[in-house]
Amino acid sequence: MHRSTSIFFLLALLGGFLLFKVKYEVVEIEQKLAQAQLQILREKETLHILKAEWSHLNEPQRLQKLAQKYLEIVPMRTDQIAAVVKDNKNRDNTKNLIPQPQFASMKREE
């Protein structure tokens, strides 16, 4: 009976040690989870702010004012539009193209 008591005591001691170790591992994992959840919340708030800023920066009226102020873009002239004349006999004929690479022009300084 003395031998069985010592075996059960050792098993109980081993079980207590394992429970102690598992408990602190769980506490550590819960702390990491709480930190990760807090970081996710911060990132969501940051993303919300960035989306609001992006919406403001891409407002059409704001972009139009900035383009008029800094780009000095004027409407296209008809001579800037490339005209393609269809030639059914010779489709590879590049003489029929009127190349005008610019789609918008800068205001002319006069």
Short mmCIF file of N, CA and C in Angstrom, two decimals:
data_model
loop_
_atom_site.label_atom_id
_atom_site.label_comp_id
_atom_site.label_asym_id
_atom_site.label_seq_id
_atom_site.Cartn_x
_atom_site.Cartn_y
_atom_site.Cartn_z
N MET A 1 0.81 -1.18 0.00
CA MET A 1 0.00 0.00 0.00
C MET A 1 0.86 1.26 0.00
N HIS A 2 2.01 1.20 0.62
CA HIS A 2 2.91 2.33 0.67
C HIS A 2 3.43 2.69 -0.72
N ARG A 3 3.69 1.66 -1.52
CA ARG A 3 4.20 1.87 -2.88
C ARG A 3 3.12 2.51 -3.77
N SER A 4 1.90 2.07 -3.68
CA SER A 4 0.81 2.64 -4.49
C SER A 4 0.52 4.08 -4.08
N THR A 5 0.66 4.39 -2.83
CA THR A 5 0.45 5.76 -2.37
C THR A 5 1.50 6.69 -2.94
N SER A 6 2.73 6.26 -2.98
CA SER A 6 3.79 7.10 -3.54
C SER A 6 3.62 7.27 -5.05
N ILE A 7 3.13 6.23 -5.73
CA ILE A 7 2.90 6.35 -7.18
C ILE A 7 1.79 7.36 -7.44
N PHE A 8 0.69 7.25 -6.68
CA PHE A 8 -0.41 8.21 -6.84
C PHE A 8 0.03 9.62 -6.48
N PHE A 9 0.88 9.77 -5.48
CA PHE A 9 1.39 11.09 -5.11
C PHE A 9 2.22 11.68 -6.24
N LEU A 10 3.07 10.86 -6.86
CA LEU A 10 3.89 11.33 -7.98
C LEU A 10 3.02 11.69 -9.19
N LEU A 11 1.98 10.88 -9.46
CA LEU A 11 1.07 11.18 -10.55
C LEU A 11 0.30 12.48 -10.29
N ALA A 12 -0.12 12.67 -9.05
CA ALA A 12 -0.83 13.91 -8.69
C ALA A 12 0.10 15.11 -8.83
N LEU A 13 1.34 14.96 -8.41
CA LEU A 13 2.33 16.03 -8.52
C LEU A 13 2.60 16.34 -9.99
N LEU A 14 2.75 15.32 -10.82
CA LEU A 14 2.98 15.50 -12.25
C LEU A 14 1.76 16.17 -12.89
N GLY A 15 0.55 15.73 -12.54
CA GLY A 15 -0.67 16.34 -13.06
C GLY A 15 -0.78 17.80 -12.66
N GLY A 16 -0.45 18.12 -11.42
CA GLY A 16 -0.48 19.51 -10.95
C GLY A 16 0.51 20.37 -11.70
N PHE A 17 1.70 19.85 -11.96
CA PHE A 17 2.70 20.59 -12.70
C PHE A 17 2.24 20.85 -14.13
N LEU A 18 1.65 19.83 -14.77
CA LEU A 18 1.16 20.00 -16.14
C LEU A 18 0.02 21.02 -16.20
N LEU A 19 -0.89 20.97 -15.24
CA LEU A 19 -1.98 21.95 -15.19
C LEU A 19 -1.44 23.36 -14.99
N PHE A 20 -0.44 23.51 -14.14
CA PHE A 20 0.18 24.81 -13.89
C PHE A 20 0.80 25.35 -15.18
N LYS A 21 1.52 24.48 -15.89
CA LYS A 21 2.18 24.88 -17.13
C LYS A 21 1.16 25.25 -18.20
N VAL A 22 0.12 24.45 -18.36
CA VAL A 22 -0.90 24.71 -19.37
C VAL A 22 -1.63 26.00 -19.05
N LYS A 23 -1.92 26.25 -17.77
CA LYS A 23 -2.64 27.47 -17.37
C LYS A 23 -1.85 28.70 -17.80
N TYR A 24 -0.57 28.74 -17.55
CA TYR A 24 0.21 29.93 -17.90
C TYR A 24 0.42 30.05 -19.41
N GLU A 25 0.44 28.95 -20.12
CA GLU A 25 0.50 29.03 -21.58
C GLU A 25 -0.80 29.61 -22.13
N VAL A 26 -1.92 29.22 -21.55
CA VAL A 26 -3.22 29.75 -21.97
C VAL A 26 -3.30 31.24 -21.66
N VAL A 27 -2.82 31.65 -20.51
CA VAL A 27 -2.82 33.08 -20.15
C VAL A 27 -1.97 33.87 -21.13
N GLU A 28 -0.83 33.35 -21.50
CA GLU A 28 0.06 34.02 -22.45
C GLU A 28 -0.61 34.13 -23.83
N ILE A 29 -1.27 33.05 -24.26
CA ILE A 29 -1.95 33.07 -25.56
C ILE A 29 -3.12 34.06 -25.53
N GLU A 30 -3.84 34.14 -24.41
CA GLU A 30 -4.94 35.10 -24.30
C GLU A 30 -4.43 36.54 -24.36
N GLN A 31 -3.27 36.79 -23.78
CA GLN A 31 -2.68 38.13 -23.86
C GLN A 31 -2.31 38.48 -25.29
N LYS A 32 -1.73 37.52 -26.00
CA LYS A 32 -1.38 37.76 -27.41
C LYS A 32 -2.63 37.99 -28.24
N LEU A 33 -3.69 37.24 -27.95
CA LEU A 33 -4.95 37.42 -28.67
C LEU A 33 -5.53 38.81 -28.41
N ALA A 34 -5.48 39.26 -27.16
CA ALA A 34 -5.99 40.59 -26.84
C ALA A 34 -5.19 41.67 -27.55
N GLN A 35 -3.87 41.51 -27.63
CA GLN A 35 -3.03 42.47 -28.34
C GLN A 35 -3.35 42.46 -29.84
N ALA A 36 -3.55 41.28 -30.40
CA ALA A 36 -3.87 41.18 -31.82
C ALA A 36 -5.22 41.83 -32.11
N GLN A 37 -6.21 41.60 -31.24
CA GLN A 37 -7.52 42.21 -31.43
C GLN A 37 -7.44 43.73 -31.33
N LEU A 38 -6.63 44.23 -30.41
CA LEU A 38 -6.45 45.67 -30.28
C LEU A 38 -5.77 46.25 -31.52
N GLN A 39 -4.78 45.54 -32.05
CA GLN A 39 -4.10 45.98 -33.28
C GLN A 39 -5.06 45.98 -34.46
N ILE A 40 -5.92 44.96 -34.55
CA ILE A 40 -6.91 44.91 -35.62
C ILE A 40 -7.86 46.10 -35.52
N LEU A 41 -8.29 46.43 -34.32
CA LEU A 41 -9.17 47.58 -34.13
C LEU A 41 -8.49 48.88 -34.56
N ARG A 42 -7.23 49.03 -34.19
CA ARG A 42 -6.48 50.23 -34.60
C ARG A 42 -6.36 50.30 -36.12
N GLU A 43 -6.07 49.17 -36.76
CA GLU A 43 -5.93 49.14 -38.21
C GLU A 43 -7.25 49.46 -38.90
N LYS A 44 -8.36 48.98 -38.35
CA LYS A 44 -9.67 49.29 -38.92
C LYS A 44 -9.96 50.79 -38.82
N GLU A 45 -9.62 51.39 -37.68
CA GLU A 45 -9.82 52.83 -37.51
C GLU A 45 -8.94 53.61 -38.50
N THR A 46 -7.70 53.18 -38.64
CA THR A 46 -6.79 53.84 -39.59
C THR A 46 -7.31 53.70 -41.01
N LEU A 47 -7.79 52.52 -41.36
CA LEU A 47 -8.34 52.29 -42.69
C LEU A 47 -9.57 53.17 -42.95
N HIS A 48 -10.39 53.31 -41.94
CA HIS A 48 -11.58 54.18 -42.06
C HIS A 48 -11.15 55.63 -42.32
N ILE A 49 -10.17 56.09 -41.60
CA ILE A 49 -9.67 57.46 -41.78
C ILE A 49 -9.07 57.62 -43.17
N LEU A 50 -8.28 56.65 -43.61
CA LEU A 50 -7.67 56.73 -44.94
C LEU A 50 -8.71 56.72 -46.05
N LYS A 51 -9.77 55.94 -45.89
CA LYS A 51 -10.84 55.93 -46.89
C LYS A 51 -11.53 57.29 -46.94
N ALA A 52 -11.74 57.90 -45.78
CA ALA A 52 -12.37 59.23 -45.75
C ALA A 52 -11.46 60.26 -46.43
N GLU A 53 -10.17 60.20 -46.17
CA GLU A 53 -9.24 61.13 -46.81
C GLU A 53 -9.20 60.90 -48.32
N TRP A 54 -9.22 59.63 -48.75
CA TRP A 54 -9.19 59.31 -50.16
C TRP A 54 -10.43 59.85 -50.85
N SER A 55 -11.59 59.70 -50.20
CA SER A 55 -12.83 60.22 -50.78
C SER A 55 -12.75 61.74 -50.93
N HIS A 56 -12.20 62.40 -49.93
CA HIS A 56 -12.07 63.86 -50.01
C HIS A 56 -11.10 64.26 -51.13
N LEU A 57 -9.98 63.57 -51.21
CA LEU A 57 -8.98 63.93 -52.21
C LEU A 57 -9.44 63.66 -53.63
N ASN A 58 -10.38 62.75 -53.81
CA ASN A 58 -10.85 62.40 -55.15
C ASN A 58 -12.20 63.01 -55.51
N GLU A 59 -12.62 64.03 -54.79
CA GLU A 59 -13.87 64.71 -55.15
C GLU A 59 -13.69 65.38 -56.51
N PRO A 60 -14.62 65.16 -57.43
CA PRO A 60 -14.48 65.70 -58.78
C PRO A 60 -14.34 67.23 -58.82
N GLN A 61 -15.08 67.93 -57.97
CA GLN A 61 -14.99 69.39 -57.98
C GLN A 61 -13.60 69.84 -57.54
N ARG A 62 -13.06 69.19 -56.53
CA ARG A 62 -11.72 69.54 -56.03
C ARG A 62 -10.67 69.26 -57.10
N LEU A 63 -10.77 68.09 -57.74
CA LEU A 63 -9.81 67.74 -58.78
C LEU A 63 -9.90 68.69 -59.97
N GLN A 64 -11.10 69.10 -60.32
CA GLN A 64 -11.27 70.02 -61.43
C GLN A 64 -10.62 71.37 -61.12
N LYS A 65 -10.81 71.87 -59.90
CA LYS A 65 -10.18 73.14 -59.51
C LYS A 65 -8.66 73.03 -59.55
N LEU A 66 -8.12 71.92 -59.03
CA LEU A 66 -6.67 71.73 -59.04
C LEU A 66 -6.14 71.61 -60.46
N ALA A 67 -6.86 70.91 -61.32
CA ALA A 67 -6.42 70.76 -62.70
C ALA A 67 -6.41 72.11 -63.41
N GLN A 68 -7.44 72.91 -63.17
CA GLN A 68 -7.48 74.24 -63.80
C GLN A 68 -6.36 75.13 -63.27
N LYS A 69 -6.05 74.99 -62.02
CA LYS A 69 -5.03 75.84 -61.40
C LYS A 69 -3.62 75.45 -61.82
N TYR A 70 -3.31 74.15 -61.88
CA TYR A 70 -1.93 73.72 -62.06
C TYR A 70 -1.63 73.12 -63.43
N LEU A 71 -2.59 72.53 -64.10
CA LEU A 71 -2.28 71.81 -65.33
C LEU A 71 -2.43 72.64 -66.59
N GLU A 72 -3.27 73.64 -66.56
CA GLU A 72 -3.50 74.49 -67.71
C GLU A 72 -3.88 73.67 -68.93
N ILE A 73 -4.82 72.77 -68.77
CA ILE A 73 -5.30 71.92 -69.88
C ILE A 73 -6.45 72.62 -70.56
N VAL A 74 -6.43 72.59 -71.89
CA VAL A 74 -7.52 73.16 -72.69
C VAL A 74 -8.19 72.03 -73.46
N PRO A 75 -9.41 72.25 -73.94
CA PRO A 75 -10.07 71.19 -74.70
C PRO A 75 -9.31 70.85 -75.98
N MET A 76 -9.55 69.65 -76.46
CA MET A 76 -8.87 69.20 -77.67
C MET A 76 -9.35 69.97 -78.89
N ARG A 77 -8.43 70.15 -79.82
CA ARG A 77 -8.79 70.74 -81.11
C ARG A 77 -9.11 69.60 -82.06
N THR A 78 -9.87 69.90 -83.07
CA THR A 78 -10.24 68.84 -84.01
C THR A 78 -9.05 68.32 -84.80
N ASP A 79 -8.02 69.13 -84.97
CA ASP A 79 -6.86 68.66 -85.73
C ASP A 79 -5.97 67.73 -84.90
N GLN A 80 -6.27 67.57 -83.61
CA GLN A 80 -5.49 66.66 -82.77
C GLN A 80 -6.05 65.24 -82.78
N ILE A 81 -7.21 65.06 -83.30
CA ILE A 81 -7.84 63.74 -83.31
C ILE A 81 -7.32 62.96 -84.52
N ALA A 82 -6.84 61.79 -84.27
CA ALA A 82 -6.32 60.96 -85.36
C ALA A 82 -7.49 60.43 -86.17
N ALA A 83 -7.39 60.59 -87.47
CA ALA A 83 -8.43 60.10 -88.37
C ALA A 83 -7.93 58.86 -89.07
N VAL A 84 -8.76 57.86 -89.15
CA VAL A 84 -8.40 56.62 -89.82
C VAL A 84 -9.33 56.46 -91.00
N VAL A 85 -8.72 56.35 -92.14
CA VAL A 85 -9.48 56.14 -93.36
C VAL A 85 -9.43 54.66 -93.67
N LYS A 86 -10.59 54.05 -93.73
CA LYS A 86 -10.63 52.61 -93.99
C LYS A 86 -10.36 52.36 -95.47
N ASP A 87 -9.43 51.48 -95.69
CA ASP A 87 -9.10 51.09 -97.05
C ASP A 87 -9.32 49.59 -97.15
N ASN A 88 -10.37 49.21 -97.82
CA ASN A 88 -10.71 47.79 -97.90
C ASN A 88 -9.71 47.01 -98.74
N LYS A 89 -9.03 47.65 -99.65
CA LYS A 89 -8.10 46.94 -100.51
C LYS A 89 -6.78 46.66 -99.80
N ASN A 90 -6.28 47.62 -99.04
CA ASN A 90 -4.98 47.48 -98.40
C ASN A 90 -5.13 47.90 -96.94
N ARG A 91 -5.34 46.95 -96.04
CA ARG A 91 -5.57 47.26 -94.63
C ARG A 91 -4.27 47.67 -93.92
N ASP A 92 -3.12 47.34 -94.43
CA ASP A 92 -1.85 47.67 -93.79
C ASP A 92 -1.29 49.01 -94.26
N ASN A 93 -2.05 49.75 -94.98
CA ASN A 93 -1.57 51.02 -95.50
C ASN A 93 -1.55 52.06 -94.38
N THR A 94 -0.35 52.45 -93.97
CA THR A 94 -0.23 53.41 -92.87
C THR A 94 -0.30 54.84 -93.35
N LYS A 95 -0.35 55.07 -94.65
CA LYS A 95 -0.46 56.44 -95.15
C LYS A 95 -1.83 57.03 -94.81
N ASN A 96 -2.80 56.18 -94.53
CA ASN A 96 -4.14 56.66 -94.25
C ASN A 96 -4.30 57.19 -92.82
N LEU A 97 -3.27 57.06 -92.01
CA LEU A 97 -3.34 57.55 -90.64
C LEU A 97 -2.81 58.97 -90.56
N ILE A 98 -3.49 59.77 -89.80
CA ILE A 98 -3.01 61.12 -89.53
C ILE A 98 -2.58 61.13 -88.07
N PRO A 99 -1.29 60.96 -87.80
CA PRO A 99 -0.86 60.83 -86.41
C PRO A 99 -0.88 62.16 -85.66
N GLN A 100 -1.59 62.18 -84.58
CA GLN A 100 -1.60 63.30 -83.66
C GLN A 100 -1.58 62.70 -82.25
N PRO A 101 -0.43 62.55 -81.63
CA PRO A 101 -0.35 61.81 -80.38
C PRO A 101 -0.94 62.54 -79.18
N GLN A 102 -1.13 63.84 -79.28
CA GLN A 102 -1.60 64.58 -78.12
C GLN A 102 -3.12 64.57 -78.07
N PHE A 103 -3.66 64.32 -76.91
CA PHE A 103 -5.10 64.33 -76.71
C PHE A 103 -5.54 65.64 -76.04
N ALA A 104 -4.64 66.31 -75.40
CA ALA A 104 -4.94 67.60 -74.80
C ALA A 104 -3.72 68.47 -75.03
N SER A 105 -3.92 69.74 -75.07
CA SER A 105 -2.78 70.62 -75.32
C SER A 105 -2.66 71.61 -74.19
N MET A 106 -1.46 72.10 -74.04
CA MET A 106 -1.21 73.14 -73.05
C MET A 106 -1.66 74.48 -73.62
N LYS A 107 -2.01 75.37 -72.75
CA LYS A 107 -2.41 76.70 -73.21
C LYS A 107 -1.22 77.34 -73.89
N ARG A 108 -1.51 77.96 -74.99
CA ARG A 108 -0.42 78.60 -75.76
C ARG A 108 -0.07 79.94 -75.16
N GLU A 109 1.21 80.17 -75.07
CA GLU A 109 1.66 81.46 -74.60
C GLU A 109 1.71 82.42 -75.77
N GLU A 110 0.97 83.47 -75.68
CA GLU A 110 0.90 84.42 -76.80
C GLU A 110 1.46 85.76 -76.40
#
